[in-house]
Coordinates of C-alpha atoms in Angstrom, one line a residue:
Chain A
X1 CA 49.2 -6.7 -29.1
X2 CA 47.2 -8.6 -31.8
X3 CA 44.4 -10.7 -30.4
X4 CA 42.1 -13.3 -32.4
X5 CA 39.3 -14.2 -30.7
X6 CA 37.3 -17.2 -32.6
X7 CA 33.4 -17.6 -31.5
X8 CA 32.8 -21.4 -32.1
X9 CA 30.0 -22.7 -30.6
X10 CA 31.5 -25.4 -29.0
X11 CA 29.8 -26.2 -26.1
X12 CA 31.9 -25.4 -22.8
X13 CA 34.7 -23.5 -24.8
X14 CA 36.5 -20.9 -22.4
X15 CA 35.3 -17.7 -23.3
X16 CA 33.7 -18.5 -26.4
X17 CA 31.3 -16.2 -25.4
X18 CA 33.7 -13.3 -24.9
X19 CA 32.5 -11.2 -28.0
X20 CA 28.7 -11.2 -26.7
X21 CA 30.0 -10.5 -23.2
X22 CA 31.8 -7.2 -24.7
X23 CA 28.6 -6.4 -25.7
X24 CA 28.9 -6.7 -29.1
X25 CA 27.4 -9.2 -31.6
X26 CA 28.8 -8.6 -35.3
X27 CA 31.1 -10.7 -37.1
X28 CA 33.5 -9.3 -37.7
X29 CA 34.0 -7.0 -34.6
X30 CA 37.3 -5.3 -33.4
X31 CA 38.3 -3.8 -30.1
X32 CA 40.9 -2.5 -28.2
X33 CA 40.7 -4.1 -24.8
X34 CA 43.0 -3.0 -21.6
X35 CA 44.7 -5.7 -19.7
X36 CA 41.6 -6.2 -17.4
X37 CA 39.4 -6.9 -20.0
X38 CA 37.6 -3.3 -20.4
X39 CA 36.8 -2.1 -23.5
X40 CA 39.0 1.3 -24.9
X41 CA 37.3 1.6 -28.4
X42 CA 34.7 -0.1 -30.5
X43 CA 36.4 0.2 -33.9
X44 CA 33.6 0.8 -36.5
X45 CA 35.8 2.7 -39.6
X46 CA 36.6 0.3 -41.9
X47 CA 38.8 -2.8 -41.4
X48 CA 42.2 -1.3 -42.3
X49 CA 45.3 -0.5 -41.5
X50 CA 45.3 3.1 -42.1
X51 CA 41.8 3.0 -39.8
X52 CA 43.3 0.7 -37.0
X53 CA 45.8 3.6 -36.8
X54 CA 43.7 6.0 -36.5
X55 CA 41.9 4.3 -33.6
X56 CA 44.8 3.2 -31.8
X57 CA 46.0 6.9 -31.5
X58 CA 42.7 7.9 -30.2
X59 CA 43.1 5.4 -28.1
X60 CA 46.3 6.2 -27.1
X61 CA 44.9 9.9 -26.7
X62 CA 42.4 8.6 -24.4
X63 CA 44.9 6.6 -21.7
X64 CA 46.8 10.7 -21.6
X65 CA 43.8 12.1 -21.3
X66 CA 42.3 10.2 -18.4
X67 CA 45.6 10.7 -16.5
X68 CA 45.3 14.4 -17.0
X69 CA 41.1 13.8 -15.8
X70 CA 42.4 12.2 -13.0
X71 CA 43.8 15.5 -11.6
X72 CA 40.8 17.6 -12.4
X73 CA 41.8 19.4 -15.5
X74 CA 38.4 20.8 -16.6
X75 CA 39.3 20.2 -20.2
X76 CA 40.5 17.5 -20.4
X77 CA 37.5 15.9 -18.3
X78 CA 35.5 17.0 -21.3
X79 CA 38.0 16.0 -24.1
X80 CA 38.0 12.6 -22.6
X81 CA 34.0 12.9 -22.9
X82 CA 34.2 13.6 -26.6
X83 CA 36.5 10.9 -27.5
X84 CA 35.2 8.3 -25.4
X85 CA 31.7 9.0 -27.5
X86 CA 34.1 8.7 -30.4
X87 CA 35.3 5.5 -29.9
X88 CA 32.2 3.6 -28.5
X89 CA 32.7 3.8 -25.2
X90 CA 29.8 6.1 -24.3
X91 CA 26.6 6.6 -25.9
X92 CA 25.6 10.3 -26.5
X93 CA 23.3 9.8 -23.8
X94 CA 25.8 9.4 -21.4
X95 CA 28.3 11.6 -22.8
X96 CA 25.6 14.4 -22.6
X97 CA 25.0 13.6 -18.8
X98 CA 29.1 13.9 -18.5
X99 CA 29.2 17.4 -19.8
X100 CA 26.6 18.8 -18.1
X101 CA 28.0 19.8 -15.1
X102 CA 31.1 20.8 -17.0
X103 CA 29.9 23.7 -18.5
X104 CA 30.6 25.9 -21.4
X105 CA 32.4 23.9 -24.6
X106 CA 35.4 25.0 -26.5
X107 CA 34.5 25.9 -29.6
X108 CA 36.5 22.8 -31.3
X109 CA 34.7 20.9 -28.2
X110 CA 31.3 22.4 -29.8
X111 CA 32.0 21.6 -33.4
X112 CA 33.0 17.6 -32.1
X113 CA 30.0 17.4 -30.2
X114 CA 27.8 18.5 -33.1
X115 CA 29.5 15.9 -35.0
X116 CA 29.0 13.3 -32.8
X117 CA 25.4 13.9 -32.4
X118 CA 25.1 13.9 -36.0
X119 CA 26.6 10.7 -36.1
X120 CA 24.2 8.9 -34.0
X121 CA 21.4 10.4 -36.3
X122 CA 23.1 8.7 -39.3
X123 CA 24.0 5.6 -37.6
X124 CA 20.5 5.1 -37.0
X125 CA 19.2 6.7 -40.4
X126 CA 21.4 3.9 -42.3
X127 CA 19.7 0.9 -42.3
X128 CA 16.5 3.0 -43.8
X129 CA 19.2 4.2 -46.6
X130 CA 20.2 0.5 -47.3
X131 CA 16.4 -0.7 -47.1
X132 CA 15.2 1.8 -49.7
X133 CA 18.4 1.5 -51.7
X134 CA 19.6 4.8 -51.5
X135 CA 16.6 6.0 -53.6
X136 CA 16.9 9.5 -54.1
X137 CA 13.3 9.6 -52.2
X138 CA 14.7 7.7 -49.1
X139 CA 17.6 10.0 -49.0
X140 CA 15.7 13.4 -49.1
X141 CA 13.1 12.4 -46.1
X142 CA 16.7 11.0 -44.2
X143 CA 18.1 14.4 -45.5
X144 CA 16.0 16.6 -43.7
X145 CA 17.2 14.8 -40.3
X146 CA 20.7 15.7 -41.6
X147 CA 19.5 19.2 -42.4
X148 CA 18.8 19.8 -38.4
X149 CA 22.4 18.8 -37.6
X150 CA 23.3 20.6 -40.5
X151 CA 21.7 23.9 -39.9
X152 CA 23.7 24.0 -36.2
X153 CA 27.2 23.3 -37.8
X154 CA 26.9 19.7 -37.0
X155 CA 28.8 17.7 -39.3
X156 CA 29.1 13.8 -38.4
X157 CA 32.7 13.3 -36.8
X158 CA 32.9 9.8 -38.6
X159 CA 34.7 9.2 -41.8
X160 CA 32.0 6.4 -42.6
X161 CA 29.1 8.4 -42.0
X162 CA 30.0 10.9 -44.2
X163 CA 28.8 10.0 -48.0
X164 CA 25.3 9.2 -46.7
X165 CA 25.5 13.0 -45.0
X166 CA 26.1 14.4 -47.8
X167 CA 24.2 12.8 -50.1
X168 CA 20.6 12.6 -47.9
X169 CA 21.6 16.5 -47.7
X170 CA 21.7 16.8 -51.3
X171 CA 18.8 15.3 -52.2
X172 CA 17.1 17.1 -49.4
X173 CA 18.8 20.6 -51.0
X174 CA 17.7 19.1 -54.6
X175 CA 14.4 18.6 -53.4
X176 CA 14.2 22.1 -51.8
X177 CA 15.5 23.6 -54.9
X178 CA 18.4 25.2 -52.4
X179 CA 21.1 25.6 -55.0
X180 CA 23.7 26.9 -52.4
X181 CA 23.1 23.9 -49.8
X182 CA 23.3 21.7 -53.3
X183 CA 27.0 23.1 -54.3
X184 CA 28.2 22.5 -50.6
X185 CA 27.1 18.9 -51.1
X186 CA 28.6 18.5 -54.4
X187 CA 31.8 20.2 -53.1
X188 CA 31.9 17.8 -50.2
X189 CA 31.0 14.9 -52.0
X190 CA 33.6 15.2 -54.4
X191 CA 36.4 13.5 -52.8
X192 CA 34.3 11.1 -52.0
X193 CA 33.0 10.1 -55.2
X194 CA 36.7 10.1 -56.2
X195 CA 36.9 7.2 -54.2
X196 CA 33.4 5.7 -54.4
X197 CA 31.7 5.0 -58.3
X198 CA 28.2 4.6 -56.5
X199 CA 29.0 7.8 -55.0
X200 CA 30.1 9.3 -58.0
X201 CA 27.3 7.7 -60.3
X202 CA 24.9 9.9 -57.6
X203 CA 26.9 12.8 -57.5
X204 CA 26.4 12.7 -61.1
X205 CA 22.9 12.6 -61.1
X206 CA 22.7 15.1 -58.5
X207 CA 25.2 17.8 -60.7
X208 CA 22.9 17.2 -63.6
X209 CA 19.6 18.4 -60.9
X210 CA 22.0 21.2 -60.1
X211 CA 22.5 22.4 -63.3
X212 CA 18.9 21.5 -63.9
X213 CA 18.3 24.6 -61.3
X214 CA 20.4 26.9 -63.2
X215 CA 18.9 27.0 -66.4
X216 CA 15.3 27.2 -65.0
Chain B
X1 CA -1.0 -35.7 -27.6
X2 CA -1.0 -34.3 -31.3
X3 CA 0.8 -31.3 -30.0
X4 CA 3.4 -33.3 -27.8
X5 CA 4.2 -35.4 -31.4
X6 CA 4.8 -32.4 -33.2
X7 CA 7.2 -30.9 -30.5
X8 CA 8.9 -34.1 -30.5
X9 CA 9.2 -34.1 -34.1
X10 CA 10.3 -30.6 -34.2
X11 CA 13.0 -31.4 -31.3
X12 CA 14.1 -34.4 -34.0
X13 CA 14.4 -31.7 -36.4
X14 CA 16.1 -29.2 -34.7
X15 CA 19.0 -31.8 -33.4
X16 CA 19.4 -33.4 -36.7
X17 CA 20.0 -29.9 -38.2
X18 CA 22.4 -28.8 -35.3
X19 CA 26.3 -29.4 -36.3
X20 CA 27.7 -32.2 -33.9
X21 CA 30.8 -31.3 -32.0
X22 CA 33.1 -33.1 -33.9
X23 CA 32.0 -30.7 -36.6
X24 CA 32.3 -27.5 -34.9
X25 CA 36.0 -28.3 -34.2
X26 CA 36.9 -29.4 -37.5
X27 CA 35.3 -25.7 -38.6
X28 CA 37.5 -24.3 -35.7
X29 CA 40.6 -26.7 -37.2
X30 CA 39.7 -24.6 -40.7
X31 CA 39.4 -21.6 -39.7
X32 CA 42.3 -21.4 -38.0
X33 CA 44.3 -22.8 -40.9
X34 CA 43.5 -19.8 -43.0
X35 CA 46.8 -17.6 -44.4
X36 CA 45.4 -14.4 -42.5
X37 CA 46.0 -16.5 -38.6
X38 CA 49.4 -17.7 -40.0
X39 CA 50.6 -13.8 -41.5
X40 CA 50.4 -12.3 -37.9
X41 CA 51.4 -13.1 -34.6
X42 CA 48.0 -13.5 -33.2
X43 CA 47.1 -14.1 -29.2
X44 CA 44.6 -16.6 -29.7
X45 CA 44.3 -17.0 -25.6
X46 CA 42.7 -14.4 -23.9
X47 CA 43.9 -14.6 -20.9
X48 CA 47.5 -14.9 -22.2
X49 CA 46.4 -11.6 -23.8
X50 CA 45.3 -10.0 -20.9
X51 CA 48.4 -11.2 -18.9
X52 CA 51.1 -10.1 -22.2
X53 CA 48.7 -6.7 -21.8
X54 CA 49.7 -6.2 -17.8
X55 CA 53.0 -7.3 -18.6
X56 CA 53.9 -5.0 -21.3
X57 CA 51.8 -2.3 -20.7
X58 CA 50.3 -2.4 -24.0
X59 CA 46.5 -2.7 -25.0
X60 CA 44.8 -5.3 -26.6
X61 CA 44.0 -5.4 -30.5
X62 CA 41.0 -7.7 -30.6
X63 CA 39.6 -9.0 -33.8
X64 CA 36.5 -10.9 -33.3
X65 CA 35.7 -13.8 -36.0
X66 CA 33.1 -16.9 -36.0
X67 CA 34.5 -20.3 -37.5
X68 CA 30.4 -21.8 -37.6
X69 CA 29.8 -19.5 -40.7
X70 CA 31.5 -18.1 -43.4

């Protein structure tokens, strides 16, 4: 069910604060909430409807899962981890303290995992990006972060996080004259500049460097 | 005593720059008059929303906006 919440500042106003209680304090913020009030999912993808979709099946995902949790299914105790770390309900802190005494991953369960801890090292790489303009020096010293993640199979999980991935890798590759890192990049970046012209104007840049390598 | 005028004088400041009331509900009046409240059938209560939620079994969509800035 739709909600609208509207912070006002007007003194006394029930719940005014309700955004800030949730633990949240960006405008504009959306969450799925259950009927008491707890949080299900921070939505972070962008604000449409294809991406509310998407999180609202998660979410939905998540209300089976816990069910199945409930009775002690192994798996699905550590599914319910994953995608609780996927939707903002638990830091990778916590969702690392979760799985330890769970023991051995799936490998799918590995490959999200990697992801997500990939994520939180571009979530918190980002601001840097935006601060030095996505020079192409910022993004080879953030790339080599990447290249950690990268190097384990760790691919960030989130949609959003994905052309600053690639491109900090890139230039980090470029930089490293590592023409095979390079093409993955270019390969993976590719449907995202389809979508993106700053994207594309750097992947452009970045093809030219490639075939730079080539002829040297 | 210098120091007590200026944080009087900054207190002065700080209220006359502060929206009154009557202004943060005409922002809330605004806000809510834009064509994205009107296009869906928002919850604007929340505890309505939480009741609707344990009524229908459903979860709650919540999008979180500010009428004191754009």
């Amino acid at each position: 069910m739709p909600f609208l919440h509207i912070t006002t500042r007007i003194e006394d106003r029930k719940h005014d604060e309700l955004l800030f209680d949730l633990e949240e304090n960006s405008f504009p913020s959306f969450l799925v909430l259950d009927a008491g009030g707890g949080v299900l999912a921070r939505h972070r993808e962008p604000a449409t409807a294809g991406a509310f979709k998407i999180t609202l099946k998660k979410v939905e995902r998540s209300i089976a899962l816990r069910k199945q949790a409930a009775g002690g299914d192994r798996n699905a105790r550590i599914d319910l981890a994953l995608l609780e770390c996927e939707l903002g309900r638990i830091d990778l802190a916590d969702l690392e303290e979760v799985l330890e005494p769970l023991g051995k991953l799936g490998a799918a369960q590995q490959r999200l995992f990697l992801g997500l801890a990939a994520d939180e090292t571009v979530s918190e790489m980002i601001p840097m990006i935006r601060r030095g303009r996505f020079s192409a020096e910022i993004l080879a010293d953030v790339g080599e972060s990447f290249f950690e993640h990268y190097e384990q199979g760790g691919v960030p999980a989130a949609r959003r996080h994905q052309h600053a991935y690639w491109l900090g890798l890139a230039y980090f590759a470029a930089g490293r004259k590592d023409t095979a890192l390079l093409d993955r990049c270019l390969e993976e970046l590719e449907p995202i500049a389809a979508r993106n012209t700053f994207v594309k104007q750097l992947r452009a840049e970045l093809a030219r460097t490639r075939q730079a390598l080539e002829q040297k | 005593m210098p120091r007590i005028a200026f944080v009087l004088f900054l207190a002065a400041v700080c209220r006359a720059q502060s929206p009154s009331p009557s202004t943060m509900e005409e922002r809330l009046a605004k806000k809510l008059a834009k064509p994205f409240v009107k296009k869906v059938a928002w919850v604007l209560d929340y505890d309505a929303a939480r009741k609707q939620a344990k009524q229908t079994g459903k979860v709650i969509f919540g999008y979180f906006t500010r009428s004191y800035a754009p």
